[in-house]
Short mmCIF file of C-alpha atoms and ligand atoms in Angstrom, two decimals:
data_model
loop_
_atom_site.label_atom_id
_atom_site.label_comp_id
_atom_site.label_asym_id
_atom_site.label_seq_id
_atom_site.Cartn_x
_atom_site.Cartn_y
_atom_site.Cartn_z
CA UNK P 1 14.43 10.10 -17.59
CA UNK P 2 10.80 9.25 -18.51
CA UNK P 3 8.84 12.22 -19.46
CA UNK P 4 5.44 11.18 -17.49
CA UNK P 5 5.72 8.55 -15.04
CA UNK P 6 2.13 6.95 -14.14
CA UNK P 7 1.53 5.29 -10.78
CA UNK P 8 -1.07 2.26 -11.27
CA UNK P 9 -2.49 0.07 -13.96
CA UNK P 10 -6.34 0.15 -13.33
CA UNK P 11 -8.28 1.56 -16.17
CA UNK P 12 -7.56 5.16 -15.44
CA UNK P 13 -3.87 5.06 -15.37
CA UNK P 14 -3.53 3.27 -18.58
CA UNK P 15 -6.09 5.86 -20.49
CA UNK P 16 -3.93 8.30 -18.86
CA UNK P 17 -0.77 6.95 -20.54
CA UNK P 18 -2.86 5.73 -23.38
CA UNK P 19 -3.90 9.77 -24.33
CA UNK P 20 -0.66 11.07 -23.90
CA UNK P 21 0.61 8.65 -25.98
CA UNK P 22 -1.45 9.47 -28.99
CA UNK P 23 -1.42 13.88 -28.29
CA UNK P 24 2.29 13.75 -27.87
CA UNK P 25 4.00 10.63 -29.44
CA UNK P 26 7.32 11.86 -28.75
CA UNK P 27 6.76 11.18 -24.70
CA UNK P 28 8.45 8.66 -23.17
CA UNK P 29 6.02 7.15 -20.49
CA UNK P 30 6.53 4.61 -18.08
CA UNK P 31 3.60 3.06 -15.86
CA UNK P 32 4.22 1.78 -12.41
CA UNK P 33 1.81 -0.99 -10.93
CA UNK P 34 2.06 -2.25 -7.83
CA UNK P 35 0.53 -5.96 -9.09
CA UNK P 36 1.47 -8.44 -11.46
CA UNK P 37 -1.20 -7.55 -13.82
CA UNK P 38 -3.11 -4.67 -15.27
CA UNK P 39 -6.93 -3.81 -14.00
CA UNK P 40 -6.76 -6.58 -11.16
CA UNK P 41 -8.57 -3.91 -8.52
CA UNK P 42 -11.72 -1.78 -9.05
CA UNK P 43 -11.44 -1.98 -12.56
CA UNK P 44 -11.44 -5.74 -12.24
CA UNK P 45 -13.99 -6.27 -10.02
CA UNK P 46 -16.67 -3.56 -11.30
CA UNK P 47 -20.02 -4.43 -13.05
CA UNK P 48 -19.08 -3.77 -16.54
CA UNK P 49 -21.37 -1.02 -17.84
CA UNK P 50 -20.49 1.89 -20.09
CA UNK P 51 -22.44 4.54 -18.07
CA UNK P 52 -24.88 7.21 -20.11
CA UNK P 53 -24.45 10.46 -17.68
CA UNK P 54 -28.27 10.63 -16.64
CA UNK P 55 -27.46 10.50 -12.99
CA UNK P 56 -25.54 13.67 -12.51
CA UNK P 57 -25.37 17.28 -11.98
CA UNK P 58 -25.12 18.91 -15.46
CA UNK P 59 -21.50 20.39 -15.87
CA UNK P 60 -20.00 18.14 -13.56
CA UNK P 61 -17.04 15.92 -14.20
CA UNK P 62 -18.92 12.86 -13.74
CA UNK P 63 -21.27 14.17 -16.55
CA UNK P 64 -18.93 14.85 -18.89
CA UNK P 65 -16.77 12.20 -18.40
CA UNK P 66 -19.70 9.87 -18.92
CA UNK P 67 -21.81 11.39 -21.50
CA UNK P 68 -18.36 12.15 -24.00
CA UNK P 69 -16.70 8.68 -22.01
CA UNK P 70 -19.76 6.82 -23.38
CA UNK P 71 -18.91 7.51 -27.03
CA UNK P 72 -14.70 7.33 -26.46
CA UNK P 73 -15.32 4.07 -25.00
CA UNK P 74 -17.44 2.41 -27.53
CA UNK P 75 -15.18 4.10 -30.41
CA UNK P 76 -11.90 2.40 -28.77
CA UNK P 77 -13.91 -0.56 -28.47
CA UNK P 78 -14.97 -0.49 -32.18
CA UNK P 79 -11.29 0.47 -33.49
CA UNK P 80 -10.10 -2.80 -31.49
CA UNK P 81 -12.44 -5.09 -31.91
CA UNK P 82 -13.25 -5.56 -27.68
CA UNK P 83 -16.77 -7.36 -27.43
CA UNK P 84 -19.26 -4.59 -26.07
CA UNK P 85 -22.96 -4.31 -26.40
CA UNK P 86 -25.12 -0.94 -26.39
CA UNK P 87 -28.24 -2.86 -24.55
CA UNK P 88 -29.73 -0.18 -22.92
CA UNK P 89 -30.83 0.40 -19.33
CA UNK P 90 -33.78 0.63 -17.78
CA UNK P 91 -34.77 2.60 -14.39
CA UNK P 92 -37.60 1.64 -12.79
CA UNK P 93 -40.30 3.18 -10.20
CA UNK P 94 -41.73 0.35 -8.30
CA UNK P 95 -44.51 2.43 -6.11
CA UNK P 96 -46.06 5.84 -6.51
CA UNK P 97 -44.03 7.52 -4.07
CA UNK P 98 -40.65 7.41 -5.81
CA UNK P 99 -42.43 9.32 -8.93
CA UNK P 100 -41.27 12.72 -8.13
CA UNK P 101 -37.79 10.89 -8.08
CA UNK P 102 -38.02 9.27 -11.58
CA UNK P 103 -39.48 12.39 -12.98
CA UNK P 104 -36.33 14.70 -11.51
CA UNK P 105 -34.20 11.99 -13.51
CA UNK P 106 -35.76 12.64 -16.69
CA UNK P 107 -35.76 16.14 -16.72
CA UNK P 108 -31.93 15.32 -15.84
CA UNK P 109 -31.50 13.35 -18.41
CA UNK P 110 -32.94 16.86 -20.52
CA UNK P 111 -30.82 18.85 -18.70
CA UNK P 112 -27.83 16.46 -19.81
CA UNK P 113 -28.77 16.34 -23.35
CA UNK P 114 -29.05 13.13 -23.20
CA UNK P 115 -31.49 10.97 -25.37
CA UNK P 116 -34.07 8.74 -23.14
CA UNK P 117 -37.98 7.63 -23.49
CA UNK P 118 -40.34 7.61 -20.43
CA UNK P 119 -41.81 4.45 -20.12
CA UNK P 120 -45.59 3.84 -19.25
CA UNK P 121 -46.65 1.01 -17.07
CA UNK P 122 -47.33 -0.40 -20.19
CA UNK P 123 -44.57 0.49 -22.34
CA UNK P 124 -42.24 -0.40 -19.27
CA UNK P 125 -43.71 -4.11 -19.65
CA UNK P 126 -43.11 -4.72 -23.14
CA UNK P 127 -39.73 -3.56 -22.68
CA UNK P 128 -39.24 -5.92 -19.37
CA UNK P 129 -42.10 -8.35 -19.40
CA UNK P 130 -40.80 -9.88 -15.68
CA UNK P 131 -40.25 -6.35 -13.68
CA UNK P 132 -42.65 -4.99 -11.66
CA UNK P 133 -43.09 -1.10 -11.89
CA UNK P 134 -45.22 2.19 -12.57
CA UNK P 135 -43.16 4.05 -14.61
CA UNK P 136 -39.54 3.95 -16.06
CA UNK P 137 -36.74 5.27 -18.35
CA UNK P 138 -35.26 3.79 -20.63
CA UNK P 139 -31.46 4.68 -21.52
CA UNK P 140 -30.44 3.17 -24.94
CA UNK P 141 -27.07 4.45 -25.05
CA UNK P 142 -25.75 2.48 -21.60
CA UNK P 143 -24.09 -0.36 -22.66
CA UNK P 144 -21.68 -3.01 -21.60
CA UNK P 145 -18.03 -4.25 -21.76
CA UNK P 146 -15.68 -5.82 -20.09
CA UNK P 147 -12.97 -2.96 -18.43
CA UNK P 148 -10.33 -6.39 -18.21
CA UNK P 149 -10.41 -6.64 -21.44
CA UNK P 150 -10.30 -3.19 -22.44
CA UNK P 151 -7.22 -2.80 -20.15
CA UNK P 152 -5.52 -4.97 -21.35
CA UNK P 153 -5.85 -3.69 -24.37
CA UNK P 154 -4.73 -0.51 -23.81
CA UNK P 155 -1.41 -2.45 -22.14
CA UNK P 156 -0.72 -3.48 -25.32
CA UNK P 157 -1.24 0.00 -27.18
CA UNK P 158 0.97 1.52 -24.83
CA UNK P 159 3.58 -1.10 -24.98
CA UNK P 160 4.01 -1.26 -28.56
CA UNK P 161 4.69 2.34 -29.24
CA UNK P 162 8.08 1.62 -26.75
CA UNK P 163 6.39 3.16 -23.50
CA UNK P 164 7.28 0.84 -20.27
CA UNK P 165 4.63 -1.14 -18.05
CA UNK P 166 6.79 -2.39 -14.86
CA UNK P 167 4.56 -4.75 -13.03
CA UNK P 168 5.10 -5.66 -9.48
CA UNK P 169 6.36 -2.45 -8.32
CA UNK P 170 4.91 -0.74 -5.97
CA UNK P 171 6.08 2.98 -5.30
CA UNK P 172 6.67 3.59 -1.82
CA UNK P 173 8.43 7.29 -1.51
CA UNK P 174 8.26 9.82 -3.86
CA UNK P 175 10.49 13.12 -3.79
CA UNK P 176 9.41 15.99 -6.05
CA UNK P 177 12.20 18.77 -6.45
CA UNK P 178 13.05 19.43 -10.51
CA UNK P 179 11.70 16.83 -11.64
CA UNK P 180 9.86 13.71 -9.67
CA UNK P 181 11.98 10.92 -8.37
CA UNK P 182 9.79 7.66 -7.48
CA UNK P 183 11.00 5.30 -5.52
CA UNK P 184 9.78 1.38 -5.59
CA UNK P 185 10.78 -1.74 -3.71
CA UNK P 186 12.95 -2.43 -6.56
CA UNK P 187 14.30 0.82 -8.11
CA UNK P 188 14.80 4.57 -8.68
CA UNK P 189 12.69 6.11 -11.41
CA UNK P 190 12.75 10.09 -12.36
CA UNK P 191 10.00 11.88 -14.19
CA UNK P 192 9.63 15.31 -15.23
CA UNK P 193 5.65 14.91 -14.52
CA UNK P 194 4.12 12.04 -12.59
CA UNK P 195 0.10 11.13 -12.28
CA UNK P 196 -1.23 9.11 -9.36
CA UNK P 197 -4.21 6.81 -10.57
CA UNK P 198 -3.40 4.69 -7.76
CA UNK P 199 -7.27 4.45 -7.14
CA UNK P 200 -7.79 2.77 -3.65
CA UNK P 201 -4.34 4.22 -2.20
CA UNK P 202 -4.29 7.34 -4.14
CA UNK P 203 -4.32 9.60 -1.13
CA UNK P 204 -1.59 7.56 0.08
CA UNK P 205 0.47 8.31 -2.87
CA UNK P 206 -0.99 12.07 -3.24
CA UNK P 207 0.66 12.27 0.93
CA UNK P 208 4.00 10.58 -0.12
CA UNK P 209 4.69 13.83 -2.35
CA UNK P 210 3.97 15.60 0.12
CA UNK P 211 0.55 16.88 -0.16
CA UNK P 212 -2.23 16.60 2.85
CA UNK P 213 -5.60 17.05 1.77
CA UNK P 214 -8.70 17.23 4.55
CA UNK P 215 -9.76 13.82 2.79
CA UNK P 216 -9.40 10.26 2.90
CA UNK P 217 -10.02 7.32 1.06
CA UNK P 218 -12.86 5.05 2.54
CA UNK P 219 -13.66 1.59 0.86
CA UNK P 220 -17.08 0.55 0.15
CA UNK P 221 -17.29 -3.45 -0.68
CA UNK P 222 -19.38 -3.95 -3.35
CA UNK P 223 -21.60 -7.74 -3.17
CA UNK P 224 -23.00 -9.06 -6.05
CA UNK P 225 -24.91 -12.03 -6.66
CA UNK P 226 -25.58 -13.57 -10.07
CA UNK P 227 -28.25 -15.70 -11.62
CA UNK P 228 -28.44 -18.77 -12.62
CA UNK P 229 -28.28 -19.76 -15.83
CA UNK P 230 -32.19 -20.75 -15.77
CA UNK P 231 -33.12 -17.45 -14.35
CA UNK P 232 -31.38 -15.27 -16.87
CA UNK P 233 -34.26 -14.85 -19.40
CA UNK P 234 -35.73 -12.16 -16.63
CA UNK P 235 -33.03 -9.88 -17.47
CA UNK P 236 -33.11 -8.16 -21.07
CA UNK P 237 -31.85 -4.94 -20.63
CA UNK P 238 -30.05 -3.41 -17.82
CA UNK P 239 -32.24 -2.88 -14.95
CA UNK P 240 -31.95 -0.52 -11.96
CA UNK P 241 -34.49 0.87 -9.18
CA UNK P 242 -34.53 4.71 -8.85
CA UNK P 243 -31.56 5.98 -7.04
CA UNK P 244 -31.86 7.43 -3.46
CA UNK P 245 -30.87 11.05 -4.48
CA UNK P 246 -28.96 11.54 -1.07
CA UNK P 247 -27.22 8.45 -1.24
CA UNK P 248 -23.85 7.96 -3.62
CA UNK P 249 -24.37 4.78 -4.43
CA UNK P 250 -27.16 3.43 -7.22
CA UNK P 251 -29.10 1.03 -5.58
CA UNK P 252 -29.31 -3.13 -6.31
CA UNK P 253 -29.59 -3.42 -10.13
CA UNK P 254 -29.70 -6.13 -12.95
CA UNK P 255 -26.55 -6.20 -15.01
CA UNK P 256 -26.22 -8.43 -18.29
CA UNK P 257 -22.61 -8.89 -18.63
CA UNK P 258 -21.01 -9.13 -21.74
CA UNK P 259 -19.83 -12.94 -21.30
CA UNK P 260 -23.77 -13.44 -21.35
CA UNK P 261 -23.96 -13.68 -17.43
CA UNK P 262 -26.22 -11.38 -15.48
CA UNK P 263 -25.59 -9.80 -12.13
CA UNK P 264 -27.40 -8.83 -9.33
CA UNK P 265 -25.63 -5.77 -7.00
CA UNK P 266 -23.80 -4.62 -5.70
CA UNK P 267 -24.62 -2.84 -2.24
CA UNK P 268 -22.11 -1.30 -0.37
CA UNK P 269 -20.74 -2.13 2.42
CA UNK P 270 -17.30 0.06 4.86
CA UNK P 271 -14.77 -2.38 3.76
CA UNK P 272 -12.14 -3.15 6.34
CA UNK P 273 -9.51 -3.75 3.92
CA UNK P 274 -8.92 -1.61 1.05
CA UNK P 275 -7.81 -4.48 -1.62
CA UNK P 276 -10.06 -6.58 0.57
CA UNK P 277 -12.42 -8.92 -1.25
CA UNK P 278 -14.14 -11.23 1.28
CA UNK P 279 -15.97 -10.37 3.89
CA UNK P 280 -13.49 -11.80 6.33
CA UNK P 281 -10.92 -9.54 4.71
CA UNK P 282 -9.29 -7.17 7.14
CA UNK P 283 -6.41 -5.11 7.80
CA UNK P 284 -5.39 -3.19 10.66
CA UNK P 285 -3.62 -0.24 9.07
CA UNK P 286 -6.44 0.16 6.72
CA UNK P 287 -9.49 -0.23 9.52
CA UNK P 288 -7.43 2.05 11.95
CA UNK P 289 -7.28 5.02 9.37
CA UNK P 290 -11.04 4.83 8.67
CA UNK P 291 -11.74 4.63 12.29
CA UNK P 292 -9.71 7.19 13.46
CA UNK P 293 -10.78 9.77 10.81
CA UNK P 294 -13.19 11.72 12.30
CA UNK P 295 -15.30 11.98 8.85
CA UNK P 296 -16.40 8.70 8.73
CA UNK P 297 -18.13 8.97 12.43
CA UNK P 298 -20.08 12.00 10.47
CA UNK P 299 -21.08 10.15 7.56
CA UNK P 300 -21.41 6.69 9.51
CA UNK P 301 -24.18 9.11 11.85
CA UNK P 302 -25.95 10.91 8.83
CA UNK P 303 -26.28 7.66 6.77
CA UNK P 304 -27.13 4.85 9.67
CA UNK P 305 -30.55 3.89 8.53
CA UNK P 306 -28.86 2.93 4.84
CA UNK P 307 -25.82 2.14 6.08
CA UNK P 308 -27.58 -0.87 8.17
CA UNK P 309 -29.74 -1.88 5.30
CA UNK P 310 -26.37 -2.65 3.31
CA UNK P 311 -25.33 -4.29 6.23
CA UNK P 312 -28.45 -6.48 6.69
CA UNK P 313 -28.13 -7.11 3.18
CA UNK P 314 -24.70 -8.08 3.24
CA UNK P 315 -25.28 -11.20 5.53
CA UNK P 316 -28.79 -12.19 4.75
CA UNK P 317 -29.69 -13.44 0.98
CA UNK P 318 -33.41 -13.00 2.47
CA UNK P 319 -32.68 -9.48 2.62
CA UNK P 320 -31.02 -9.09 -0.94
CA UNK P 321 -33.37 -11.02 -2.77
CA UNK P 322 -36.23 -8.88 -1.21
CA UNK P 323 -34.45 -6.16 -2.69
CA UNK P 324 -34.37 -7.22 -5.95
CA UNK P 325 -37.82 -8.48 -5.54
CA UNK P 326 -39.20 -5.35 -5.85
CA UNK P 327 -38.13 -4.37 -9.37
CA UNK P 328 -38.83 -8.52 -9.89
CA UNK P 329 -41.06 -10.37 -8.08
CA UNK P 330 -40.91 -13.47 -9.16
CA UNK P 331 -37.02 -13.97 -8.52
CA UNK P 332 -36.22 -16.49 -5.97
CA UNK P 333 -33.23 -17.45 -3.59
CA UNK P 334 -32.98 -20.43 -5.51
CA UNK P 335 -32.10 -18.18 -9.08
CA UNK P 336 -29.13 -16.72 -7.46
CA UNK P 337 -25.74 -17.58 -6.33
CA UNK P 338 -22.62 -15.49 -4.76
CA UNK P 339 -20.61 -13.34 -7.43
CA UNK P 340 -17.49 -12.07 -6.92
CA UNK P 341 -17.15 -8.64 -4.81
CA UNK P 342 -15.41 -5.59 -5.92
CA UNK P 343 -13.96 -2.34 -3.90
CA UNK P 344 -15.10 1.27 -4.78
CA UNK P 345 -12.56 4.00 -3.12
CA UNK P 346 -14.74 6.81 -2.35
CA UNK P 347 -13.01 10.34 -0.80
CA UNK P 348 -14.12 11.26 2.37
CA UNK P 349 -14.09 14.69 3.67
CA UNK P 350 -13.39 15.49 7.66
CA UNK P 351 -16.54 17.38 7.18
CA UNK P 352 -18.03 13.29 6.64
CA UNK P 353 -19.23 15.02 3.15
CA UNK P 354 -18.22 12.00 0.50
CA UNK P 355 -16.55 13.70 -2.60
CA UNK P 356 -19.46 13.47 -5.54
CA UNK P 357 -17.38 14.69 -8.14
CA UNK P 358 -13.85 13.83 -9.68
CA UNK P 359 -10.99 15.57 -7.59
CA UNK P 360 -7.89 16.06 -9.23
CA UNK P 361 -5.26 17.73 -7.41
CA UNK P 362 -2.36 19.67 -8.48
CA UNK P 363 1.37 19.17 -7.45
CA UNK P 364 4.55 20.87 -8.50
CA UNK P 365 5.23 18.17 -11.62
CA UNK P 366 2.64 16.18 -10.83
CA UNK P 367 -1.48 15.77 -10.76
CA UNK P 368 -3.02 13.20 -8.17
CA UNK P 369 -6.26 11.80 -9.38
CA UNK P 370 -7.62 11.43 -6.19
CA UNK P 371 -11.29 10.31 -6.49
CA UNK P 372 -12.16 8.37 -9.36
CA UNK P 373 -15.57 6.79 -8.68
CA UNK P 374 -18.05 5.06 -10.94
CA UNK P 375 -18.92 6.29 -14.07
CA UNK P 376 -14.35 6.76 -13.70
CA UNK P 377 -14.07 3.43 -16.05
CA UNK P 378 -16.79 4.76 -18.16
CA UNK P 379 -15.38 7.71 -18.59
CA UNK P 380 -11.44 6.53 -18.25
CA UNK P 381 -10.48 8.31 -21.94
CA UNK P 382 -11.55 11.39 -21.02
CA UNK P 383 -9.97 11.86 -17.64
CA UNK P 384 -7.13 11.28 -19.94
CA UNK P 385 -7.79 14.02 -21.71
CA UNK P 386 -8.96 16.31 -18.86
CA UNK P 387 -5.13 14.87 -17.20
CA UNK P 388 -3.04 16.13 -20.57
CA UNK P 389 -4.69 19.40 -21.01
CA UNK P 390 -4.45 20.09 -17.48
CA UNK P 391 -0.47 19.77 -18.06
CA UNK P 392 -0.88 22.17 -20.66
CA UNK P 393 -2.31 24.97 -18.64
CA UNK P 394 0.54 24.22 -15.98
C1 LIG L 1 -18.20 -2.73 -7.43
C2 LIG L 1 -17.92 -1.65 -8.43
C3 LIG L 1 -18.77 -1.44 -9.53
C4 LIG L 1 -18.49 -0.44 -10.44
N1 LIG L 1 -19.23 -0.35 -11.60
C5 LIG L 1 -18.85 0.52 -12.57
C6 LIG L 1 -19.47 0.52 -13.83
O1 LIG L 1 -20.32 -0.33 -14.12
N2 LIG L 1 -19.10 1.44 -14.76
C7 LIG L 1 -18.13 2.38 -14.49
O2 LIG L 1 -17.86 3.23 -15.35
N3 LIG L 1 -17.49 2.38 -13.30
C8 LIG L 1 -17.81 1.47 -12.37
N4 LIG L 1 -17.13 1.43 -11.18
C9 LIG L 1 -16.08 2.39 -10.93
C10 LIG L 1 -14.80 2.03 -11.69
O3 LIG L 1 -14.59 0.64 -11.72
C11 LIG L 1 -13.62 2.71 -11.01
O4 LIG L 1 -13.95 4.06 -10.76
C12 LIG L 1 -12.37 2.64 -11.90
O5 LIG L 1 -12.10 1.28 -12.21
C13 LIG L 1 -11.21 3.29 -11.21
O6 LIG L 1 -10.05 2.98 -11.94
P1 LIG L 1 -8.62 3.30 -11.35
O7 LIG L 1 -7.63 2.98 -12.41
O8 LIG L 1 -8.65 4.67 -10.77
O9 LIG L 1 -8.47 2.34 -10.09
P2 LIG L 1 -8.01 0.83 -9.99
O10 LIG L 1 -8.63 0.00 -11.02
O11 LIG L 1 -8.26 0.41 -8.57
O12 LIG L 1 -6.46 0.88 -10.29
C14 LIG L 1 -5.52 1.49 -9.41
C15 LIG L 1 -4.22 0.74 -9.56
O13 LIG L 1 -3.21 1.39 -8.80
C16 LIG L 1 -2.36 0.39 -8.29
N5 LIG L 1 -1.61 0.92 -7.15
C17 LIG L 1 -2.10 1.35 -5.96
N6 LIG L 1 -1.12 1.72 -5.14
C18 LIG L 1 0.04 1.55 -5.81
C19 LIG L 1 1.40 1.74 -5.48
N7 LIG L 1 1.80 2.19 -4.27
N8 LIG L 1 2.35 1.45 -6.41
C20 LIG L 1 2.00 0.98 -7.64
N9 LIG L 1 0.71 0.76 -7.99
C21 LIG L 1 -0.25 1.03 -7.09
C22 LIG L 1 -3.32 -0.72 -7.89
O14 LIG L 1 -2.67 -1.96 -7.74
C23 LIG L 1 -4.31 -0.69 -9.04
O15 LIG L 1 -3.97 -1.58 -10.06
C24 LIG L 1 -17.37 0.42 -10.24
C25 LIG L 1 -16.52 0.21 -9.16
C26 LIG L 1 -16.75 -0.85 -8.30
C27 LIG L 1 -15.75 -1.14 -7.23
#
């Protein structure tokens, strides 16, 4: 009998396991994953950057978890010697009218306690000789890493201290009485406490103990493009336009990756597949659900002049590069080429009101993670945390 039993090996699950672990090293932990390797979904597939909090409401999750998940990360990082790179990010207001916009995100940042310089025309093109803007932040603590790696990592941690990773199981019924009995394809394993970080399927999990919720998962593809190696010098820090405030999603941005690369993306896009990375990618169980929950037909109404903009995007390079054009004009179709896409679950109300924050739900033994957007891998340690000391107050 394991005394936590984790469903899924993205980023979250293992810093899940990975905190227990060190609070109380006399828990035996196993980890369930459905694949044959750790990280190979959103944490995979995301664009690599260790978030600084500026974006979001002050005392919210998402805040915490990125401000304090910005330090945890680069600590672990530093302690294991994972490649990551504190480059900074800067946000940038390409015309007048998105002033009042850039200005709300400093006093944000403020608000946030968060350390960032507003950037003059000028001062904007010293930092980024080739972008084209009137004002910007700059955000020196974002950085960059690779989530893999780091996953893999923590694999390792958790393995050597005689916890259990079982790859290629995926749980498919789950009966909580006592204790938590989890059923795979291949076995029967019993928990006293179970935690579903099963990211894209986690309200599937979260409904095979037995709890409904007025919410679904939708996937959002996420396209990137990335430049050639020629083009790369236009890139030195991160780079990203100023968000649309009503929109969850941050907009087309620069990202230097850590292998030296640099990305361009991603939009987002209703994926018809939930582990679906092409765009041919579909599935019928997984398009039915989103089309029969009557959510999405609110959101798909409120948000139909972005969502077709992410559409247009999505099948005309004309229309992404004139997106990034506007933070820099001089990039051409000719600098970029096709990146690989990622997934982003985001929870869905029936009200078609996306979940901003972190949602965590309570069970008899168990706690269902059950939205874990971006900054989540950011901020993976301290949902770890937030996961142990909820157990505490239980
Ligand atoms: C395109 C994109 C860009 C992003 N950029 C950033 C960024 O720059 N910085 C940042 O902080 N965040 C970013 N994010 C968000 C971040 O990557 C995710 O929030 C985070 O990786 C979520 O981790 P997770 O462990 O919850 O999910 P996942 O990584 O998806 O892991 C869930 C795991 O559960 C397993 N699983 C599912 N069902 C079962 C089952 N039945 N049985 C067993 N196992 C199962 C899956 O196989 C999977 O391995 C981005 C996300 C995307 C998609």
């Amino acid at each position: 009998m394991y005394d936590y039993v984790i469903i899924g090996a993205g980023i979250v699950g293992l810093s899940v396991a990975y905190t227990i672990q060190k609070k109380q090293p006399d828990a035996f932990i196993a980890v369930l994953e459905k694949e044959e390797a750790a990280a190979l979904h959103q944490t995979g597939n995301n664009s690599g950057v260790i978030h600084s909090g500026i974006y979001y409401p002050p005392k919210s999750f998402k805040a915490a978890f990125a401000k304090n998940g910005n330090r945890s990360m680069i600590t672990f990082c530093e302690e294991h010697e994972i490649p990551y790179e504190q480059c900074g990010k800067i946000i940038v207001a390409t015309e007048e009218k998105q002033m009042a916009s850039l200005q709300n995100l400093y006093k944000r940042a403020q608000d946030n306690e968060l350390t960032v310089y507003w950037l003059e025309e000028d001062q904007l093109k010293e930092r980024e000789p080739h972008v084209k803007g009137v004002a910007g932040i700059e955000v020196p603590s974002t950085g960059i890493v690779n989530y893999k790696t780091v996953s893999d990592k923590l694999a390792v941690l958790i393995q050597e201290k005689g916890n259990h990773i079982f790859f290629n199981e995926q749980v498919i019924s789950i009966n909580e009485n006592d204790e938590v009995s989890i059923k795979t394809r291949k076995q029967t394993i019993n928990g006293k406490k179970m935690v579903n970080c099963a990211g894209l399927h986690s309200d599937r999990i979260a409904k095979l103990a037995g709890y409904h919720m007025d919410m679904q998962i939708v996937p959002f593809r996420g396209e990137y493009y990335q430049l050639k190696e020629e083009a790369r010098h236009l890139v030195k820090h991160l780079i990203y336009p100023v968000p649309n405030p009503d929109f969850p999603f941050l907009g087309v941005h620069f990202t230097r990756m850590i292998d030296g690369g640099v990305e361009a993306g991603p939009n987002a896009v209703l994926g018809l597949k939930r582990e679906g990375y092409s765009k041919m990618d579909w599935n019928v169980k997984d398009l039915t659900q989103v089309l029969v929950f009557p959510g999405f037909w609110k959101l798909a109404s409120s948000y139909i002049r972005e969502g077709t903009a992410e559409m247009v995007r999505s099948v005309s390079k004309k229309s992404f590069i004139k997106s990034l054009q506007k933070l820099i004009p001089e990039i051409t179709e000719n600098d970029i080429e096709k990146a690989p896409a990622g997934v982003r679950a985001q929870a869905l109300r029936l009200n078609g009101k996306l979940v901003d924050d972190f949602y965590i739900v309570k069970g008899k033994h168990s706690l269902h993670v059950c939205n874990a957007p971006s900054p989540a891998a950011t901020g993976s340690l301290q949902i770890g945390e937030e996961v142990f000391q909820r157990f505490q107050e239980s």
